[in-house]
Tab-separated table of N, CA and C in Angstrom:
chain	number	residue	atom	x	y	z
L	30	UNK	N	0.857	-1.170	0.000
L	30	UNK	CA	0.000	0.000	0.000
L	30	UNK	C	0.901	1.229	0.000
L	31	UNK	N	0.707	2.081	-1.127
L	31	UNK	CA	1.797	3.183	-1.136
L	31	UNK	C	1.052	4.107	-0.314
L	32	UNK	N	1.758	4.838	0.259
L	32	UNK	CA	1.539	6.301	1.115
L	32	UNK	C	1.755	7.561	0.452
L	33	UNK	N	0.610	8.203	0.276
L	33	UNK	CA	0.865	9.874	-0.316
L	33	UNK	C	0.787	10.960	0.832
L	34	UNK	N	1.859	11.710	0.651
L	34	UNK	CA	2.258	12.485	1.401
L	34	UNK	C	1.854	14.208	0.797
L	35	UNK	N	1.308	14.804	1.059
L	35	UNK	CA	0.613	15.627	0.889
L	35	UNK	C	1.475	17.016	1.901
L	36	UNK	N	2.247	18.128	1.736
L	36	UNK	CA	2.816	19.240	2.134
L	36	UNK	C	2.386	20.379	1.138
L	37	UNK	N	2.141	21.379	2.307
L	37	UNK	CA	1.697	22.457	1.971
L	37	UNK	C	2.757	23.405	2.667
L	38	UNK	N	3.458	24.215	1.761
L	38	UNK	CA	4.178	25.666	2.289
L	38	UNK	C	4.133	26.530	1.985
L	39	UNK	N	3.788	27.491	3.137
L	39	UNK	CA	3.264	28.754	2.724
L	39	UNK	C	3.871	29.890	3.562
L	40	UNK	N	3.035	30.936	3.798
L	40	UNK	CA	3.791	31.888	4.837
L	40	UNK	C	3.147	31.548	6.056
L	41	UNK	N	1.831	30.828	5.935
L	41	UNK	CA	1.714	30.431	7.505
L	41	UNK	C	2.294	29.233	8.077
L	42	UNK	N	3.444	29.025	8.851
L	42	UNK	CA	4.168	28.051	8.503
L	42	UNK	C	4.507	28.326	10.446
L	43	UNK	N	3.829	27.634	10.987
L	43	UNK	CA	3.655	27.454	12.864
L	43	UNK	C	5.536	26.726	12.808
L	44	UNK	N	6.134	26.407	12.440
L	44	UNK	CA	7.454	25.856	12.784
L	44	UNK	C	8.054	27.404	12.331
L	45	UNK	N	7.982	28.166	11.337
L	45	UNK	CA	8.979	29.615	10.879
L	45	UNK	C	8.265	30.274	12.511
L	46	UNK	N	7.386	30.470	12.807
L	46	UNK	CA	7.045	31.581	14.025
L	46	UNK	C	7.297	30.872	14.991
L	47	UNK	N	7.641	29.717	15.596
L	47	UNK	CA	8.041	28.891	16.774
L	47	UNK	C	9.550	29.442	16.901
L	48	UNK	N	10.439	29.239	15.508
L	48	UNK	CA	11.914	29.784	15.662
L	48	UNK	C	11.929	31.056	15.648
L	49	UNK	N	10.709	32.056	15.028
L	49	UNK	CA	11.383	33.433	15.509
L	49	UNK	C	10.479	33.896	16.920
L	50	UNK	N	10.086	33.256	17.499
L	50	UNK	CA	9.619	33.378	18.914
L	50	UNK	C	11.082	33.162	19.691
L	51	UNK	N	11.881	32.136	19.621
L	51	UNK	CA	12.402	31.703	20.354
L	51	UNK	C	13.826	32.464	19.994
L	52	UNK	N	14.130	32.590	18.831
L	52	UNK	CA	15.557	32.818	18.559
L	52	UNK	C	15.522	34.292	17.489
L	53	UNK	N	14.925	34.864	17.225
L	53	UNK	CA	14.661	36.425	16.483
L	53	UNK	C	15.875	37.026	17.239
L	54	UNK	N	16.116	37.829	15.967
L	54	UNK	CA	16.923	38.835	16.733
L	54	UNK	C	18.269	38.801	17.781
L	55	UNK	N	18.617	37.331	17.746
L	55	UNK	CA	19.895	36.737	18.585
L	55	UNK	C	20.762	37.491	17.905
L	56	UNK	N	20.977	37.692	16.588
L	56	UNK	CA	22.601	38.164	15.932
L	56	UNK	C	22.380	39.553	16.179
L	57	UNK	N	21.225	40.511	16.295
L	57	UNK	CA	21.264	41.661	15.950
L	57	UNK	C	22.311	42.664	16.933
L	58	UNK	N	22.953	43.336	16.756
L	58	UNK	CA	23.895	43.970	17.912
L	58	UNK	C	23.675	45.298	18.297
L	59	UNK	N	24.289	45.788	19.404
L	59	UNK	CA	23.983	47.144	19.675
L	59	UNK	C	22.783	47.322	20.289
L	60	UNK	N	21.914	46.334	20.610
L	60	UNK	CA	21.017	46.525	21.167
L	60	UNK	C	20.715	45.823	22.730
L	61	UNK	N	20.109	46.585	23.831
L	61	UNK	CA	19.960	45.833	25.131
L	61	UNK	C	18.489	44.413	24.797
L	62	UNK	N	18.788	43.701	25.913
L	62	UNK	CA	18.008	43.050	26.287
L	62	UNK	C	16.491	43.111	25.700
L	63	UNK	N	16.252	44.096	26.492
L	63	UNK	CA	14.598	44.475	26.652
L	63	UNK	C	14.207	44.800	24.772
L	64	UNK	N	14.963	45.844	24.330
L	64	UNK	CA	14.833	45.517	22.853
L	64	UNK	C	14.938	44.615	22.264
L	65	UNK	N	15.739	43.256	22.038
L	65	UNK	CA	15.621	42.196	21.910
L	65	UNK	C	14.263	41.706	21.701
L	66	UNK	N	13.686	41.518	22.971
L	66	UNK	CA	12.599	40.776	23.387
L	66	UNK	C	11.695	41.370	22.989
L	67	UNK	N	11.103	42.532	22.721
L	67	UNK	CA	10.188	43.468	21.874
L	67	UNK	C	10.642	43.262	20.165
L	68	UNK	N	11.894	43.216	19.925
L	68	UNK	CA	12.012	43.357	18.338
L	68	UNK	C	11.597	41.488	18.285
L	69	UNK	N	12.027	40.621	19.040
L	69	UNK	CA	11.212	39.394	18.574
L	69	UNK	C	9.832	39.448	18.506
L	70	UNK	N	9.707	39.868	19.400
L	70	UNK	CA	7.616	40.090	19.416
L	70	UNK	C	7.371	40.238	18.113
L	71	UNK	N	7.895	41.343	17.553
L	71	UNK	CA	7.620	41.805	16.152
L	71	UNK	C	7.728	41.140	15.122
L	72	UNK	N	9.259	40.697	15.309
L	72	UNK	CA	8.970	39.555	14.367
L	72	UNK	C	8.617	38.102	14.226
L	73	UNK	N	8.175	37.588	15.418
L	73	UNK	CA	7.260	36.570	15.460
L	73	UNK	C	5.695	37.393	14.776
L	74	UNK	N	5.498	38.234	15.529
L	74	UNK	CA	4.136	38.828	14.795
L	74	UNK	C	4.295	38.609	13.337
L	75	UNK	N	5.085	39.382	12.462
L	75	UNK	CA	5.130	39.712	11.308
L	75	UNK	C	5.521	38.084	10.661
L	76	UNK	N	6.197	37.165	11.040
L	76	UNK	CA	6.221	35.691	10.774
L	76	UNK	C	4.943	35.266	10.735
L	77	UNK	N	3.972	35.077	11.897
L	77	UNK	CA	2.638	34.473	12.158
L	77	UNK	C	1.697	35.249	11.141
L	78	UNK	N	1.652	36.690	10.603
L	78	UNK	CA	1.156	37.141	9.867
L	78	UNK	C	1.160	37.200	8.411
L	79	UNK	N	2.657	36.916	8.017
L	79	UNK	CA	3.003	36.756	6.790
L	79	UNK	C	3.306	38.051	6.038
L	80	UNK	N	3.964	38.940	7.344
L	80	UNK	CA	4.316	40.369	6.771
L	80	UNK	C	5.192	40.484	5.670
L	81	UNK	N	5.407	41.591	4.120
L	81	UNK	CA	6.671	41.677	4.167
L	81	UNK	C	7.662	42.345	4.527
L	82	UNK	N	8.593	42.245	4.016
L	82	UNK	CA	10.058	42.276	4.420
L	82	UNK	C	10.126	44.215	4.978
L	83	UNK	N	9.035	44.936	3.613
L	83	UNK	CA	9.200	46.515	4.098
L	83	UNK	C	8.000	46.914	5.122
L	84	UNK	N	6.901	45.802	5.517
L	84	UNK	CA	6.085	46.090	6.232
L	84	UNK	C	6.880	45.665	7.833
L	85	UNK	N	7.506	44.596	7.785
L	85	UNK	CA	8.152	44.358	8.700
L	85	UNK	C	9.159	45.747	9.487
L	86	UNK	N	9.919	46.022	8.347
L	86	UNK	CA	11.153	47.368	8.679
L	86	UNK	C	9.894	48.635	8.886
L	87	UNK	N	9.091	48.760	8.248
L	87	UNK	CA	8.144	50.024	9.144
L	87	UNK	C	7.381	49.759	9.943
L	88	UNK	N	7.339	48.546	10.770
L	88	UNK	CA	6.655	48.471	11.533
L	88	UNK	C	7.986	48.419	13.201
L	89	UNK	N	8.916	48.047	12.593
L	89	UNK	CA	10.338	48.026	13.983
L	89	UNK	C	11.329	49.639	13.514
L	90	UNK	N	10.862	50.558	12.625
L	90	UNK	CA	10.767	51.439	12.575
L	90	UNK	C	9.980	52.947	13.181
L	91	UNK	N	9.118	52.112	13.425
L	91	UNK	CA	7.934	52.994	14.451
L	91	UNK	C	8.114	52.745	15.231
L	92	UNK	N	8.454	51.325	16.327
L	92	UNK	CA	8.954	51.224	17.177
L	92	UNK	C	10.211	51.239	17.946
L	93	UNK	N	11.078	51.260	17.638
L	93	UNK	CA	12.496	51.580	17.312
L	93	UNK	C	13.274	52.985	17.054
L	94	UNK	N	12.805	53.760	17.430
L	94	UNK	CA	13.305	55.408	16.795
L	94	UNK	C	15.144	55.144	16.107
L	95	UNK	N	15.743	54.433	16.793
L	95	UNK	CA	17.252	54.702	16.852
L	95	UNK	C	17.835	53.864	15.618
L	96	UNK	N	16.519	52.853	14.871
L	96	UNK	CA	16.802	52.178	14.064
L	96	UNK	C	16.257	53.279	12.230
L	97	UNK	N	17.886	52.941	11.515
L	97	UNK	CA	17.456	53.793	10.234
L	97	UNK	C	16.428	52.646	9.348
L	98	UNK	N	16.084	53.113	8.233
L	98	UNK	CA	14.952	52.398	7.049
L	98	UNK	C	15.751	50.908	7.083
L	99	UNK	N	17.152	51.554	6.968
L	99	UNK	CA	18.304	50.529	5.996
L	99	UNK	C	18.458	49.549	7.469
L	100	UNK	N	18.502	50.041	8.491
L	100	UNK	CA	19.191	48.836	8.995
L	100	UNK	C	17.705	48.105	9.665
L	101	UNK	N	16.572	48.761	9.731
L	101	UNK	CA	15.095	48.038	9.730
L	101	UNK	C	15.054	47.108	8.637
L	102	UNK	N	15.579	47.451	7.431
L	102	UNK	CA	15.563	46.511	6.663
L	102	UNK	C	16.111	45.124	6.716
L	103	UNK	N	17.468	45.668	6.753
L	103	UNK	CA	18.380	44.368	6.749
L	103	UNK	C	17.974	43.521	7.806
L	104	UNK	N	17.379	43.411	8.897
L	104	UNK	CA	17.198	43.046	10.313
L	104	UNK	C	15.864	42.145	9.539
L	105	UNK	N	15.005	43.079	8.875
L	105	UNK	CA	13.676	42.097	8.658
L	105	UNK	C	14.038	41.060	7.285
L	106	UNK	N	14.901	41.344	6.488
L	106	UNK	CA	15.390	40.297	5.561
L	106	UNK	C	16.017	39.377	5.795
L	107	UNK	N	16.655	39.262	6.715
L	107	UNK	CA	17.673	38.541	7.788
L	107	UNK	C	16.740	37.575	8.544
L	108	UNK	N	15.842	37.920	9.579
L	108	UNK	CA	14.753	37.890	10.507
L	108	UNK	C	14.221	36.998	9.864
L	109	UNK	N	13.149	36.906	8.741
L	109	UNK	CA	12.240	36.607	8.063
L	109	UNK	C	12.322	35.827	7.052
L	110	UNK	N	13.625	35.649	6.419
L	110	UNK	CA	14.323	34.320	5.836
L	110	UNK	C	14.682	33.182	6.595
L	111	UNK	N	15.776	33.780	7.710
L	111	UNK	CA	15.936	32.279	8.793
L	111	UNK	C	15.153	31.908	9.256
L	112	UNK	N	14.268	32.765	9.674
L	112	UNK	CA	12.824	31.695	10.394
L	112	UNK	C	12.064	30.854	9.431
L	113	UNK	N	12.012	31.276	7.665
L	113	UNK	CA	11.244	30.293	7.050
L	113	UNK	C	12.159	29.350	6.909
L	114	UNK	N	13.469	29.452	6.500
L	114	UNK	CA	14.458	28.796	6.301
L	114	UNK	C	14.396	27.253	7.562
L	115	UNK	N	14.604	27.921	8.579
L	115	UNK	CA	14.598	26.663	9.749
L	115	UNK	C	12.811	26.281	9.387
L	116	UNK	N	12.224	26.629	9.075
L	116	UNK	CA	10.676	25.677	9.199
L	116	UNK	C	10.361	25.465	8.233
L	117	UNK	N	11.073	25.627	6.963
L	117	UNK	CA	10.999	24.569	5.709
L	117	UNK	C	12.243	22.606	6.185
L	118	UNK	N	13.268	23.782	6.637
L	118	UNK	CA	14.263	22.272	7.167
L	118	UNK	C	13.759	21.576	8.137
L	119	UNK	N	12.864	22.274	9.394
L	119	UNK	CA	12.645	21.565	10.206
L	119	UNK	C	11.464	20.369	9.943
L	120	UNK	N	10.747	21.074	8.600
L	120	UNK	CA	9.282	20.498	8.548
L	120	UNK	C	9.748	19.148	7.543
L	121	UNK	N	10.931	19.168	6.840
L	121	UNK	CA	11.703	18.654	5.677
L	121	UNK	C	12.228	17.558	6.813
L	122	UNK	N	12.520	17.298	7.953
L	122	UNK	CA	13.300	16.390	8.864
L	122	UNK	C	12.400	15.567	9.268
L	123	UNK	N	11.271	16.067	10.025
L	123	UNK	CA	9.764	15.627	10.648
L	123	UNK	C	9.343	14.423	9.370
L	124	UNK	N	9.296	15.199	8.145
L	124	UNK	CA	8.934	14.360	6.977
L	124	UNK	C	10.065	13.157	6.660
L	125	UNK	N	11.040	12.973	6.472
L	125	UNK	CA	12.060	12.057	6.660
L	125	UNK	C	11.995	11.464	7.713
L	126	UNK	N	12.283	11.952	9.115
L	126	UNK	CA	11.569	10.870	10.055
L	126	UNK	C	11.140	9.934	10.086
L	127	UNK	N	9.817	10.335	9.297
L	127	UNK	CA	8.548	9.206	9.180
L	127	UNK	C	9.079	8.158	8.077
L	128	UNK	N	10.133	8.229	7.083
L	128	UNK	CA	10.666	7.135	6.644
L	128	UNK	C	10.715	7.504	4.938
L	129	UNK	N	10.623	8.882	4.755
L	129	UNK	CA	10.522	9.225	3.650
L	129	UNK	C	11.612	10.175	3.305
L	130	UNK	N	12.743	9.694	2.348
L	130	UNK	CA	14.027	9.957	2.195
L	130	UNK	C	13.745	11.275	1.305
L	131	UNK	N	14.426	12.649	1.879
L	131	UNK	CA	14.509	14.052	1.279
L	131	UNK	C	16.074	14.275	1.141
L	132	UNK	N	15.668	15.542	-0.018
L	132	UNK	CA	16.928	16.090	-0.310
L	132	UNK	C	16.648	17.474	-0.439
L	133	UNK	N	17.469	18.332	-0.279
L	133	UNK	CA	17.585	20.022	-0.108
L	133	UNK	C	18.626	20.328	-1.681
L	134	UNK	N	18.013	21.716	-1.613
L	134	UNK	CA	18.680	22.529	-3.001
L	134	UNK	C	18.835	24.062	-2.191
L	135	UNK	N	19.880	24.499	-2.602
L	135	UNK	CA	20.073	26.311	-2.284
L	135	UNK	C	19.441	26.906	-3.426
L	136	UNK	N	18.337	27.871	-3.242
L	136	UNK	CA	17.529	29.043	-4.562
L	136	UNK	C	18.288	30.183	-4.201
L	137	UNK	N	18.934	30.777	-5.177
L	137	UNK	CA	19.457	32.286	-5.077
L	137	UNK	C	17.929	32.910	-5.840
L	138	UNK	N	18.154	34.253	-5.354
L	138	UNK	CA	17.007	35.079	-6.238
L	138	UNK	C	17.710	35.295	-7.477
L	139	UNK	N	18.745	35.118	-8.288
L	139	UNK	CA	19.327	35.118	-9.501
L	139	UNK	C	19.290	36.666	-10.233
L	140	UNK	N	19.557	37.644	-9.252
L	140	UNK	CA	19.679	38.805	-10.322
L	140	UNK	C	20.990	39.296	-10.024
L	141	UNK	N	21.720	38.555	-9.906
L	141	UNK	CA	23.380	38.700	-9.853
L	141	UNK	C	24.330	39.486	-8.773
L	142	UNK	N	22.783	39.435	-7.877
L	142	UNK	CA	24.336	40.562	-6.590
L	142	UNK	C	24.000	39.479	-5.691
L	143	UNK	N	23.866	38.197	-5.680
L	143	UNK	CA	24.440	36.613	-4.498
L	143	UNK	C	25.697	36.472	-4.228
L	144	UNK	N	26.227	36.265	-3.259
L	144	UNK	CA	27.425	36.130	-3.035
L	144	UNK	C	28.273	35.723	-3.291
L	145	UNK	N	29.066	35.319	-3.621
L	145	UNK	CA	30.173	33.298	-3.724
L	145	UNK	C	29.781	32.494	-3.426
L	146	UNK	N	29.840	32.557	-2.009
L	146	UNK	CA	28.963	31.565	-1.136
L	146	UNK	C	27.431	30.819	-1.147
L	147	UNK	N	26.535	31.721	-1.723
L	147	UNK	CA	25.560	31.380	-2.282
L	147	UNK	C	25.546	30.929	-3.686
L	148	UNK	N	26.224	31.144	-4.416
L	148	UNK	CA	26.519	30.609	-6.228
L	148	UNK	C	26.984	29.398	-5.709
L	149	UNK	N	27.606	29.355	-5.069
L	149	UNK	CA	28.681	28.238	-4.266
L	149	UNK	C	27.584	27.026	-4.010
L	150	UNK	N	26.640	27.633	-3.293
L	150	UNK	CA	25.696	26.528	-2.530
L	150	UNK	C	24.738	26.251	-3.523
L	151	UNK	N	24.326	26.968	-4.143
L	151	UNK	CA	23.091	26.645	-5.704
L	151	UNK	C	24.172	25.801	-6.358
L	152	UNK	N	25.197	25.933	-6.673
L	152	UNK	CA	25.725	24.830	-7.890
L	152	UNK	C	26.055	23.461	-7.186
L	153	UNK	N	26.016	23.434	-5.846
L	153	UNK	CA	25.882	21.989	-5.063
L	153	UNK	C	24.742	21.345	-5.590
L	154	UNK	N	23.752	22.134	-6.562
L	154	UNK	CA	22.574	21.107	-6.566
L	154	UNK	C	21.568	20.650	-5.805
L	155	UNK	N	21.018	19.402	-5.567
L	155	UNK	CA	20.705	18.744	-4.633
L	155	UNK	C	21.279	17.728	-3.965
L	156	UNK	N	21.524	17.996	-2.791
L	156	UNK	CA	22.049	16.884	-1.327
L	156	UNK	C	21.075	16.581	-0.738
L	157	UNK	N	21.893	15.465	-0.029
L	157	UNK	CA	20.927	14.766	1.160
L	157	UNK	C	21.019	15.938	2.079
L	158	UNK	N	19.680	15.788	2.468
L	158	UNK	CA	18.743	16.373	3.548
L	158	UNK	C	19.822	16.842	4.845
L	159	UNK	N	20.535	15.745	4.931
L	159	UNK	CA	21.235	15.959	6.729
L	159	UNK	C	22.519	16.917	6.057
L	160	UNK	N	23.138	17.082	4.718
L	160	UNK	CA	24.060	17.563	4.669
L	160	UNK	C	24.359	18.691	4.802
L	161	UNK	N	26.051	19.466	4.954
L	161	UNK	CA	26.062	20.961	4.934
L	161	UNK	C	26.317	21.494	3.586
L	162	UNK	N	25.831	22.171	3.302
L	162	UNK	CA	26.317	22.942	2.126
L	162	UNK	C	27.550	23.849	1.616
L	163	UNK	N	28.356	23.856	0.968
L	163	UNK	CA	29.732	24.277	0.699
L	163	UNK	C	30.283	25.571	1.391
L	164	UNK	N	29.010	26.500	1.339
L	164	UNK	CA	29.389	27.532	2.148
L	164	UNK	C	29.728	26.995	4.138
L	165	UNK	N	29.170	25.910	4.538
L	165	UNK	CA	29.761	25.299	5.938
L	165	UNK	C	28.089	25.954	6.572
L	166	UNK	N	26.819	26.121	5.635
L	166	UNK	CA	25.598	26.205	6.798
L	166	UNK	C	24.960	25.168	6.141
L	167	UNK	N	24.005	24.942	6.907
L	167	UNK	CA	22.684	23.647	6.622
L	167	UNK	C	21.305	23.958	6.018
L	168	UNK	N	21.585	25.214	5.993
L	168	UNK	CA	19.919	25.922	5.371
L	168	UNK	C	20.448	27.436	4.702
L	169	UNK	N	19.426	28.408	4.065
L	169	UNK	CA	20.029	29.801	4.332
L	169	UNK	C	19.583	30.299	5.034
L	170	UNK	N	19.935	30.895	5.885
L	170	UNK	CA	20.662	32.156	5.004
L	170	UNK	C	22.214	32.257	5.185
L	171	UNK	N	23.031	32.333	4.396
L	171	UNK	CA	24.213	32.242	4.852
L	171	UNK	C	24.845	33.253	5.158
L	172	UNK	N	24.493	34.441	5.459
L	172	UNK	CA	25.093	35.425	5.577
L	172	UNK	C	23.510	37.128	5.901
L	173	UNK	N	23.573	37.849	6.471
L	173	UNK	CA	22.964	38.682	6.713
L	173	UNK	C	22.331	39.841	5.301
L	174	UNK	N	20.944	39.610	5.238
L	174	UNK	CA	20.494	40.755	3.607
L	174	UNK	C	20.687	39.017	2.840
L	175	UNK	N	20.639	38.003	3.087
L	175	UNK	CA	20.895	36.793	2.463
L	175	UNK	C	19.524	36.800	1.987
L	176	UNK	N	18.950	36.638	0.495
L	176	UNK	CA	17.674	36.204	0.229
L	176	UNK	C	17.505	35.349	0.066
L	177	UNK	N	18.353	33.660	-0.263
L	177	UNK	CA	17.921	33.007	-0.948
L	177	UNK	C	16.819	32.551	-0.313
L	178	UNK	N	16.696	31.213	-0.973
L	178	UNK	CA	15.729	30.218	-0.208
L	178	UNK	C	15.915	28.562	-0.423
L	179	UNK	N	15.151	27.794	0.691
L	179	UNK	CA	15.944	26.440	0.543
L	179	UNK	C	14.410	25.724	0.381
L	180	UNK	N	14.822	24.491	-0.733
L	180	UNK	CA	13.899	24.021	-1.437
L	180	UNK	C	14.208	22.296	-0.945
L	181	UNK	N	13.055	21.643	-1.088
L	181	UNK	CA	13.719	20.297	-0.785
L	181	UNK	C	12.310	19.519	-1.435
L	182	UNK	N	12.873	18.308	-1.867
L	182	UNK	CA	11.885	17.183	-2.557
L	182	UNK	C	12.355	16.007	-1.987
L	183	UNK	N	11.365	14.997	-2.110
L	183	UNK	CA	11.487	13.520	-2.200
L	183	UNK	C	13.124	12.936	-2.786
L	184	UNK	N	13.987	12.409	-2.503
L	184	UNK	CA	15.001	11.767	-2.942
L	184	UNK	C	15.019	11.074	-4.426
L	185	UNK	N	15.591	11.908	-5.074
L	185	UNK	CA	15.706	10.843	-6.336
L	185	UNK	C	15.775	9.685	-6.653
């Protein structure tokens, strides 16, 4: 009896807002505590909501006085990739688990300002699921303003 496996990904994605509940805003610097824990709020909000990337930066822009457009930005492109990033991989592991062999691919947005490191990790192709990718991470974003995105299917 074969088993069909049926995944849906979208922006409402309860594993992307579980990781930016818990871990948002860890790299961001220059900032105390208590901001921290308010700029995660936000962006768990804007995760659970399916904000984008410039609704996100004017919304920790209004709250935030000390933060410019540019670095609201980078914070919510940053923010809002790793959290889908970990809950496409995490949801991609859960599914293997259950006995169904996956593999991962690196997506650059392809309009030519990606890094090395990211050209680097798209021409890896597709790997197994558990592997790291050339740049030395396991998902993207590999680097901060990182857009890509990580894709994964059934095992060839």
């Amino acid at each position: 009896l074969a088993a069909e496996l049926v995944a849906a990904f979208d922006l409402n994605n309860p594993l992307a807002v579980e990781y930016a509940e818990r871990q948002a805003a860890e790299l961001v610097r220059k900032i105390n505590e208590t901001t921290r824990e308010e700029l995660r709020a936000i962006i768990a909000k804007g995760t659970e909501e399916g904000w984008s990337y410039s609704k996100l930066a004017r919304v920790m822009r209004r709250k935030f006085d000390e933060f410019s457009t540019t670095r609201a930005h980078l914070i919510a492109v940053t923010e809002l990739g790793n959290a889908y990033s970990h809950g496409t991989l995490t949801a991609a592991r859960q599914v293997q688990d259950e006995g169904i062999d996956l593999e991962k691919s690196w997506l650059t947005v392809g309009d030519g300002r990606e890094s090395d490191e990211c050209l680097a990790n798209a021409r890896a192709g597709w790997i197994p699921l558990n592997d790291i990718f050339p740049g030395g991470v396991e998902r993207p974003l590999q680097h901060p303003r990182c857009r890509c995105s990580l894709l994964t299917r059934r095992a060839a």
